[in-house]
Amino acid sequence: MRTKPVIPRERAVRDAEEILDYYLAEGSEQAALGFIDALEQAYAHIGEHPVTGTSRYAFELDLPGLRSWPLARYPYLVFFVDKEEHIDVWRVLHVKRDIPRWLRGPQEP
């Protein structure tokens, strides 16, 4: 199986930027750097293993193909869909959020 490119949507990029801003505002550059590493590792993993993770929210929200994968050592989930040529990353959300509500919002193309 080949590794697929992982392409975050604009909203997923903004999610990651907001998380980094939070860690930096809290004065934790080390946590911010660790978050970047964890996100890169998650992207690499789902690029190599696109059927990994859980499809819980796909069933709950009737969004076929939606999966999530947790970040190591950080309380965030990467939400993605395996497309034919790439991995489409929708969001990066904190596990304590009302995830169904955050995913039900308007989706970017």
CSV table of N, CA, C and O in Angstrom, one decimal:
chain,number,residue,atom,x,y,z
A,1,MET,N,0.8,-1.2,0.0
A,1,MET,CA,0.0,0.0,0.0
A,1,MET,C,0.9,1.2,0.0
A,1,MET,O,1.8,1.4,0.8
A,2,ARG,N,0.6,2.2,-0.8
A,2,ARG,CA,1.4,3.4,-0.9
A,2,ARG,C,0.9,4.4,0.1
A,2,ARG,O,-0.2,4.4,0.5
A,3,THR,N,1.8,5.3,0.4
A,3,THR,CA,1.5,6.4,1.3
A,3,THR,C,0.7,7.5,0.5
A,3,THR,O,1.2,7.9,-0.5
A,4,LYS,N,-0.4,7.9,1.1
A,4,LYS,CA,-1.2,9.0,0.4
A,4,LYS,C,-0.8,10.4,1.0
A,4,LYS,O,-0.5,10.5,2.2
A,5,PRO,N,-0.8,11.4,0.2
A,5,PRO,CA,-0.6,12.7,0.7
A,5,PRO,C,-1.7,13.1,1.6
A,5,PRO,O,-2.9,12.8,1.4
A,6,VAL,N,-1.4,13.8,2.7
A,6,VAL,CA,-2.3,14.3,3.7
A,6,VAL,C,-2.5,15.8,3.4
A,6,VAL,O,-1.6,16.5,3.5
A,7,ILE,N,-3.8,16.1,3.1
A,7,ILE,CA,-4.1,17.5,2.7
A,7,ILE,C,-5.1,18.1,3.7
A,7,ILE,O,-6.3,17.8,3.6
A,8,PRO,N,-4.7,19.0,4.6
A,8,PRO,CA,-5.6,19.6,5.5
A,8,PRO,C,-6.4,20.7,4.8
A,8,PRO,O,-5.9,21.4,4.0
A,9,ARG,N,-7.7,20.7,5.1
A,9,ARG,CA,-8.6,21.8,4.7
A,9,ARG,C,-8.2,23.1,5.4
A,9,ARG,O,-7.5,23.0,6.4
A,10,GLU,N,-8.6,24.2,4.9
A,10,GLU,CA,-8.3,25.5,5.5
A,10,GLU,C,-8.7,25.5,7.0
A,10,GLU,O,-8.0,26.0,7.8
A,11,ARG,N,-9.9,24.9,7.3
A,11,ARG,CA,-10.4,24.9,8.7
A,11,ARG,C,-9.4,24.1,9.6
A,11,ARG,O,-9.2,24.5,10.7
A,12,ALA,N,-8.9,23.0,9.1
A,12,ALA,CA,-8.0,22.2,9.9
A,12,ALA,C,-6.7,22.9,10.1
A,12,ALA,O,-6.1,22.8,11.2
A,13,VAL,N,-6.2,23.7,9.1
A,13,VAL,CA,-5.0,24.5,9.3
A,13,VAL,C,-5.3,25.6,10.4
A,13,VAL,O,-4.4,25.8,11.3
A,14,ARG,N,-6.4,26.2,10.3
A,14,ARG,CA,-6.8,27.2,11.3
A,14,ARG,C,-6.9,26.6,12.7
A,14,ARG,O,-6.5,27.2,13.7
A,15,ASP,N,-7.5,25.4,12.8
A,15,ASP,CA,-7.5,24.7,14.1
A,15,ASP,C,-6.1,24.5,14.7
A,15,ASP,O,-5.9,24.9,15.8
A,16,ALA,N,-5.2,24.0,13.9
A,16,ALA,CA,-3.8,23.8,14.3
A,16,ALA,C,-3.2,25.1,14.7
A,16,ALA,O,-2.5,25.2,15.8
A,17,GLU,N,-3.4,26.2,14.0
A,17,GLU,CA,-2.8,27.5,14.3
A,17,GLU,C,-3.4,28.0,15.6
A,17,GLU,O,-2.7,28.6,16.4
A,18,GLU,N,-4.7,27.8,15.8
A,18,GLU,CA,-5.3,28.3,17.1
A,18,GLU,C,-4.8,27.5,18.3
A,18,GLU,O,-4.5,28.1,19.4
A,19,ILE,N,-4.5,26.2,18.1
A,19,ILE,CA,-3.9,25.4,19.2
A,19,ILE,C,-2.5,25.9,19.5
A,19,ILE,O,-2.2,26.1,20.7
A,20,LEU,N,-1.7,26.1,18.5
A,20,LEU,CA,-0.4,26.6,18.7
A,20,LEU,C,-0.4,28.0,19.4
A,20,LEU,O,0.4,28.2,20.3
A,21,ASP,N,-1.3,28.9,18.9
A,21,ASP,CA,-1.4,30.2,19.6
A,21,ASP,C,-1.8,30.0,21.1
A,21,ASP,O,-1.2,30.8,21.9
A,22,TYR,N,-2.6,29.1,21.4
A,22,TYR,CA,-3.0,28.9,22.8
A,22,TYR,C,-1.7,28.5,23.6
A,22,TYR,O,-1.5,29.0,24.7
A,23,TYR,N,-1.0,27.5,23.1
A,23,TYR,CA,0.2,27.0,23.9
A,23,TYR,C,1.2,28.1,24.0
A,23,TYR,O,1.8,28.3,25.1
A,24,LEU,N,1.4,28.9,22.9
A,24,LEU,CA,2.4,30.0,23.0
A,24,LEU,C,1.9,31.1,24.0
A,24,LEU,O,2.7,31.7,24.7
A,25,ALA,N,0.6,31.4,24.0
A,25,ALA,CA,0.0,32.4,24.9
A,25,ALA,C,0.2,32.0,26.3
A,25,ALA,O,0.3,32.8,27.2
A,26,GLU,N,0.2,30.7,26.5
A,26,GLU,CA,0.3,30.1,27.9
A,26,GLU,C,1.8,30.1,28.3
A,26,GLU,O,2.2,29.7,29.4
A,27,GLY,N,2.7,30.5,27.4
A,27,GLY,CA,4.1,30.5,27.6
A,27,GLY,C,4.8,29.2,27.5
A,27,GLY,O,5.8,28.9,28.1
A,28,SER,N,4.2,28.2,26.8
A,28,SER,CA,4.7,26.9,26.7
A,28,SER,C,5.2,26.6,25.3
A,28,SER,O,4.5,25.9,24.5
A,29,GLU,N,6.3,27.1,25.0
A,29,GLU,CA,6.9,26.9,23.6
A,29,GLU,C,7.2,25.4,23.5
A,29,GLU,O,7.0,24.8,22.4
A,30,GLN,N,7.6,24.7,24.5
A,30,GLN,CA,7.9,23.3,24.5
A,30,GLN,C,6.6,22.5,24.1
A,30,GLN,O,6.6,21.6,23.3
A,31,ALA,N,5.5,22.9,24.7
A,31,ALA,CA,4.2,22.2,24.4
A,31,ALA,C,3.8,22.5,22.9
A,31,ALA,O,3.3,21.6,22.2
A,32,ALA,N,4.0,23.7,22.4
A,32,ALA,CA,3.7,24.1,21.1
A,32,ALA,C,4.5,23.2,20.1
A,32,ALA,O,4.0,22.7,19.1
A,33,LEU,N,5.8,23.1,20.4
A,33,LEU,CA,6.7,22.3,19.5
A,33,LEU,C,6.3,20.8,19.6
A,33,LEU,O,6.3,20.1,18.5
A,34,GLY,N,5.9,20.3,20.7
A,34,GLY,CA,5.5,19.0,20.9
A,34,GLY,C,4.2,18.7,20.1
A,34,GLY,O,4.0,17.7,19.5
A,35,PHE,N,3.3,19.7,20.1
A,35,PHE,CA,2.1,19.6,19.4
A,35,PHE,C,2.3,19.4,17.9
A,35,PHE,O,1.8,18.6,17.2
A,36,ILE,N,3.2,20.3,17.4
A,36,ILE,CA,3.6,20.2,16.0
A,36,ILE,C,4.1,18.8,15.6
A,36,ILE,O,3.7,18.2,14.6
A,37,ASP,N,5.0,18.3,16.5
A,37,ASP,CA,5.6,16.9,16.3
A,37,ASP,C,4.4,15.9,16.3
A,37,ASP,O,4.4,15.0,15.4
A,38,ALA,N,3.5,16.0,17.2
A,38,ALA,CA,2.4,15.0,17.4
A,38,ALA,C,1.5,15.1,16.2
A,38,ALA,O,1.1,14.0,15.6
A,39,LEU,N,1.2,16.3,15.7
A,39,LEU,CA,0.4,16.4,14.5
A,39,LEU,C,1.1,15.9,13.3
A,39,LEU,O,0.4,15.2,12.5
A,40,GLU,N,2.3,16.1,13.1
A,40,GLU,CA,3.1,15.6,12.0
A,40,GLU,C,3.1,14.1,12.0
A,40,GLU,O,2.9,13.4,11.0
A,41,GLN,N,3.3,13.5,13.2
A,41,GLN,CA,3.3,12.0,13.4
A,41,GLN,C,1.9,11.5,13.0
A,41,GLN,O,1.8,10.4,12.4
A,42,ALA,N,0.8,12.2,13.5
A,42,ALA,CA,-0.5,11.7,13.1
A,42,ALA,C,-0.8,11.7,11.7
A,42,ALA,O,-1.3,10.8,11.1
A,43,TYR,N,-0.4,12.8,11.0
A,43,TYR,CA,-0.6,12.9,9.5
A,43,TYR,C,0.2,11.8,8.8
A,43,TYR,O,-0.3,11.2,7.9
A,44,ALA,N,1.4,11.5,9.3
A,44,ALA,CA,2.2,10.5,8.6
A,44,ALA,C,1.5,9.1,8.8
A,44,ALA,O,1.4,8.3,7.9
A,45,HIS,N,1.0,8.9,10.0
A,45,HIS,CA,0.3,7.6,10.3
A,45,HIS,C,-0.9,7.4,9.4
A,45,HIS,O,-1.1,6.4,8.8
A,46,ILE,N,-1.8,8.5,9.4
A,46,ILE,CA,-3.0,8.3,8.6
A,46,ILE,C,-2.7,8.3,7.1
A,46,ILE,O,-3.4,7.7,6.3
A,47,GLY,N,-1.6,8.9,6.6
A,47,GLY,CA,-1.2,8.8,5.2
A,47,GLY,C,-0.8,7.4,4.9
A,47,GLY,O,-1.0,6.9,3.8
A,48,GLU,N,-0.2,6.7,5.8
A,48,GLU,CA,0.3,5.3,5.6
A,48,GLU,C,-0.8,4.3,5.9
A,48,GLU,O,-0.8,3.2,5.3
A,49,HIS,N,-1.7,4.6,6.8
A,49,HIS,CA,-2.8,3.7,7.2
A,49,HIS,C,-4.1,4.4,7.2
A,49,HIS,O,-4.7,4.7,8.3
A,50,PRO,N,-4.7,4.7,6.1
A,50,PRO,CA,-5.9,5.5,6.0
A,50,PRO,C,-7.2,4.9,6.6
A,50,PRO,O,-8.1,5.6,6.8
A,51,VAL,N,-7.2,3.6,6.8
A,51,VAL,CA,-8.4,3.0,7.5
A,51,VAL,C,-8.2,2.9,9.0
A,51,VAL,O,-8.9,2.2,9.6
A,52,THR,N,-7.2,3.6,9.5
A,52,THR,CA,-6.9,3.5,10.9
A,52,THR,C,-7.9,4.4,11.7
A,52,THR,O,-8.7,5.2,11.1
A,53,GLY,N,-7.9,4.4,13.0
A,53,GLY,CA,-8.7,5.2,13.7
A,53,GLY,C,-10.2,4.7,13.9
A,53,GLY,O,-10.4,3.6,13.6
A,54,THR,N,-11.0,5.6,14.4
A,54,THR,CA,-12.4,5.2,14.6
A,54,THR,C,-13.3,5.9,13.7
A,54,THR,O,-13.1,7.0,13.3
A,55,SER,N,-14.4,5.2,13.4
A,55,SER,CA,-15.5,5.8,12.5
A,55,SER,C,-16.7,6.2,13.3
A,55,SER,O,-17.8,6.3,12.8
A,56,ARG,N,-16.5,6.3,14.6
A,56,ARG,CA,-17.7,6.6,15.5
A,56,ARG,C,-18.5,7.8,15.1
A,56,ARG,O,-19.7,7.7,15.0
A,57,TYR,N,-17.9,8.9,14.8
A,57,TYR,CA,-18.6,10.1,14.4
A,57,TYR,C,-19.2,9.9,13.0
A,57,TYR,O,-20.2,10.6,12.7
A,58,ALA,N,-18.7,9.1,12.1
A,58,ALA,CA,-19.3,8.9,10.8
A,58,ALA,C,-20.7,8.3,11.0
A,58,ALA,O,-21.6,8.8,10.3
A,59,PHE,N,-20.9,7.4,11.9
A,59,PHE,CA,-22.2,6.8,12.1
A,59,PHE,C,-23.1,7.8,12.9
A,59,PHE,O,-24.2,8.0,12.5
A,60,GLU,N,-22.5,8.4,13.9
A,60,GLU,CA,-23.3,9.4,14.7
A,60,GLU,C,-23.8,10.5,13.9
A,60,GLU,O,-24.9,11.0,14.1
A,61,LEU,N,-23.0,11.0,12.9
A,61,LEU,CA,-23.4,12.2,12.2
A,61,LEU,C,-23.8,11.9,10.7
A,61,LEU,O,-24.1,12.8,10.0
A,62,ASP,N,-23.8,10.6,10.4
A,62,ASP,CA,-24.2,10.2,9.0
A,62,ASP,C,-23.2,10.9,8.0
A,62,ASP,O,-23.7,11.5,7.0
A,63,LEU,N,-21.9,10.8,8.3
A,63,LEU,CA,-20.9,11.3,7.4
A,63,LEU,C,-20.0,10.1,6.9
A,63,LEU,O,-19.0,9.9,7.5
A,64,PRO,N,-20.5,9.4,5.9
A,64,PRO,CA,-19.7,8.2,5.5
A,64,PRO,C,-18.3,8.5,5.2
A,64,PRO,O,-17.9,9.5,4.6
A,65,GLY,N,-17.4,7.6,5.7
A,65,GLY,CA,-16.0,7.7,5.5
A,65,GLY,C,-15.2,8.5,6.5
A,65,GLY,O,-14.0,8.5,6.5
A,66,LEU,N,-15.9,9.3,7.4
A,66,LEU,CA,-15.2,10.1,8.3
A,66,LEU,C,-14.6,9.3,9.4
A,66,LEU,O,-15.2,8.3,9.9
A,67,ARG,N,-13.3,9.5,9.7
A,67,ARG,CA,-12.6,8.8,10.7
A,67,ARG,C,-11.9,9.8,11.6
A,67,ARG,O,-11.7,10.9,11.2
A,68,SER,N,-11.4,9.3,12.8
A,68,SER,CA,-10.6,10.2,13.6
A,68,SER,C,-9.4,9.4,14.2
A,68,SER,O,-9.5,8.2,14.4
A,69,TRP,N,-8.4,10.2,14.4
A,69,TRP,CA,-7.1,9.6,14.9
A,69,TRP,C,-6.6,10.5,16.0
A,69,TRP,O,-6.5,11.7,15.8
A,70,PRO,N,-6.3,10.0,17.2
A,70,PRO,CA,-5.8,10.8,18.3
A,70,PRO,C,-4.3,11.2,18.2
A,70,PRO,O,-3.5,10.4,17.6
A,71,LEU,N,-4.0,12.4,18.7
A,71,LEU,CA,-2.6,12.8,18.7
A,71,LEU,C,-2.0,12.2,19.9
A,71,LEU,O,-2.6,12.1,21.0
A,72,ALA,N,-0.7,11.7,19.8
A,72,ALA,CA,0.0,11.2,20.9
A,72,ALA,C,0.3,12.3,21.9
A,72,ALA,O,0.8,13.4,21.5
A,73,ARG,N,0.0,12.1,23.2
A,73,ARG,CA,0.3,13.0,24.3
A,73,ARG,C,-0.5,14.3,24.3
A,73,ARG,O,-0.2,15.2,25.1
A,74,TYR,N,-1.4,14.5,23.4
A,74,TYR,CA,-2.2,15.7,23.3
A,74,TYR,C,-3.7,15.4,23.2
A,74,TYR,O,-4.0,14.4,22.5
A,75,PRO,N,-4.5,16.2,23.8
A,75,PRO,CA,-6.0,15.8,23.8
A,75,PRO,C,-6.7,16.3,22.6
A,75,PRO,O,-7.7,17.0,22.7
A,76,TYR,N,-6.2,15.9,21.4
A,76,TYR,CA,-6.8,16.3,20.2
A,76,TYR,C,-7.0,15.2,19.3
A,76,TYR,O,-6.3,14.2,19.3
A,77,LEU,N,-8.1,15.3,18.4
A,77,LEU,CA,-8.4,14.3,17.4
A,77,LEU,C,-8.3,14.9,16.0
A,77,LEU,O,-8.7,16.1,15.8
A,78,VAL,N,-7.7,14.2,15.1
A,78,VAL,CA,-7.6,14.6,13.7
A,78,VAL,C,-8.8,13.9,13.0
A,78,VAL,O,-8.9,12.7,13.0
A,79,PHE,N,-9.7,14.7,12.3
A,79,PHE,CA,-10.8,14.1,11.6
A,79,PHE,C,-10.5,14.2,10.1
A,79,PHE,O,-10.1,15.2,9.6
A,80,PHE,N,-10.7,13.0,9.5
A,80,PHE,CA,-10.3,12.9,8.1
A,80,PHE,C,-11.1,12.0,7.3
A,80,PHE,O,-11.9,11.1,7.9
A,81,VAL,N,-11.1,12.1,6.0
A,81,VAL,CA,-11.7,11.2,5.0
A,81,VAL,C,-10.7,10.7,4.0
A,81,VAL,O,-9.9,11.5,3.5
A,82,ASP,N,-10.7,9.4,3.8
A,82,ASP,CA,-9.8,8.8,2.9
A,82,ASP,C,-10.4,8.9,1.5
A,82,ASP,O,-11.4,8.3,1.2
A,83,LYS,N,-9.7,9.7,0.7
A,83,LYS,CA,-10.1,9.9,-0.7
A,83,LYS,C,-9.2,9.0,-1.6
A,83,LYS,O,-8.3,8.4,-1.1
A,84,GLU,N,-9.6,8.9,-2.9
A,84,GLU,CA,-8.8,8.0,-3.8
A,84,GLU,C,-7.4,8.4,-3.9
A,84,GLU,O,-6.5,7.5,-3.8
A,85,GLU,N,-7.1,9.7,-4.0
A,85,GLU,CA,-5.7,10.1,-4.2
A,85,GLU,C,-5.0,10.8,-3.0
A,85,GLU,O,-3.8,11.1,-3.0
A,86,HIS,N,-5.8,11.1,-1.9
A,86,HIS,CA,-5.2,11.8,-0.8
A,86,HIS,C,-6.1,11.6,0.5
A,86,HIS,O,-7.2,11.0,0.4
A,87,ILE,N,-5.5,12.0,1.6
A,87,ILE,CA,-6.3,12.1,2.8
A,87,ILE,C,-6.8,13.5,3.0
A,87,ILE,O,-6.0,14.4,3.0
A,88,ASP,N,-8.1,13.6,3.2
A,88,ASP,CA,-8.7,14.9,3.3
A,88,ASP,C,-8.9,15.2,4.8
A,88,ASP,O,-9.8,14.6,5.4
A,89,VAL,N,-8.1,16.1,5.4
A,89,VAL,CA,-8.2,16.4,6.8
A,89,VAL,C,-9.2,17.5,7.0
A,89,VAL,O,-9.0,18.6,6.5
A,90,TRP,N,-10.3,17.2,7.8
A,90,TRP,CA,-11.4,18.2,8.0
A,90,TRP,C,-11.1,19.1,9.1
A,90,TRP,O,-11.2,20.3,9.0
A,91,ARG,N,-10.8,18.5,10.3
A,91,ARG,CA,-10.6,19.3,11.5
A,91,ARG,C,-9.6,18.7,12.4
A,91,ARG,O,-9.3,17.5,12.3
A,92,VAL,N,-9.1,19.5,13.4
A,92,VAL,CA,-8.3,19.1,14.5
A,92,VAL,C,-8.9,19.6,15.7
A,92,VAL,O,-8.9,20.9,16.0
A,93,LEU,N,-9.6,18.8,16.5
A,93,LEU,CA,-10.4,19.3,17.6
A,93,LEU,C,-10.0,18.7,18.9
A,93,LEU,O,-9.6,17.5,19.0
A,94,HIS,N,-10.2,19.4,20.0
A,94,HIS,CA,-10.0,19.0,21.4
A,94,HIS,C,-11.0,17.9,21.7
A,94,HIS,O,-12.2,18.1,21.4
A,95,VAL,N,-10.6,16.9,22.4
A,95,VAL,CA,-11.5,15.8,22.7
A,95,VAL,C,-12.7,16.2,23.6
A,95,VAL,O,-13.7,15.5,23.7
A,96,LYS,N,-12.5,17.3,24.4
A,96,LYS,CA,-13.6,17.7,25.3
A,96,LYS,C,-14.6,18.6,24.6
A,96,LYS,O,-15.6,19.1,25.3
A,97,ARG,N,-14.4,19.0,23.4
A,97,ARG,CA,-15.4,19.8,22.7
A,97,ARG,C,-16.7,19.0,22.4
A,97,ARG,O,-16.6,17.7,22.4
A,98,ASP,N,-17.7,19.7,22.1
A,98,ASP,CA,-18.9,19.0,21.6
A,98,ASP,C,-18.7,18.7,20.1
A,98,ASP,O,-19.0,19.4,19.2
A,99,ILE,N,-18.0,17.6,19.9
A,99,ILE,CA,-17.5,17.3,18.5
A,99,ILE,C,-18.6,17.2,17.5
A,99,ILE,O,-18.5,17.8,16.4
A,100,PRO,N,-19.7,16.5,17.8
A,100,PRO,CA,-20.8,16.5,16.7
A,100,PRO,C,-21.2,18.0,16.3
A,100,PRO,O,-21.4,18.2,15.2
A,101,ARG,N,-21.3,18.8,17.3
A,101,ARG,CA,-21.7,20.2,17.0
A,101,ARG,C,-20.7,20.9,16.1
A,101,ARG,O,-21.0,21.6,15.1
A,102,TRP,N,-19.4,20.7,16.4
A,102,TRP,CA,-18.3,21.3,15.7
A,102,TRP,C,-18.2,20.8,14.3
A,102,TRP,O,-17.8,21.5,13.3
A,103,LEU,N,-18.5,19.5,14.1
A,103,LEU,CA,-18.4,18.9,12.8
A,103,LEU,C,-19.7,19.2,11.9
A,103,LEU,O,-19.6,19.0,10.7
A,104,ARG,N,-20.8,19.5,12.6
A,104,ARG,CA,-22.1,19.7,11.8
A,104,ARG,C,-22.1,21.0,11.1
A,104,ARG,O,-22.9,21.2,10.2
A,105,GLY,N,-21.2,21.9,11.4
A,105,GLY,CA,-21.1,23.3,10.8
A,105,GLY,C,-20.9,23.1,9.3
A,105,GLY,O,-20.6,22.1,8.8
A,106,PRO,N,-21.0,24.3,8.6
A,106,PRO,CA,-20.7,24.2,7.2
A,106,PRO,C,-19.4,23.7,6.8
A,106,PRO,O,-18.4,24.1,7.5
A,107,GLN,N,-19.3,22.8,5.9
A,107,GLN,CA,-18.0,22.2,5.5
A,107,GLN,C,-17.5,22.9,4.3
A,107,GLN,O,-18.2,23.3,3.4
A,108,GLU,N,-16.2,23.1,4.3
A,108,GLU,CA,-15.5,23.8,3.2
A,108,GLU,C,-15.3,22.7,2.1
A,108,GLU,O,-15.2,21.5,2.4
A,109,PRO,N,-15.4,23.1,0.8
A,109,PRO,CA,-15.2,22.2,-0.3
A,109,PRO,C,-13.8,21.5,-0.2
A,109,PRO,O,-12.9,21.9,0.3
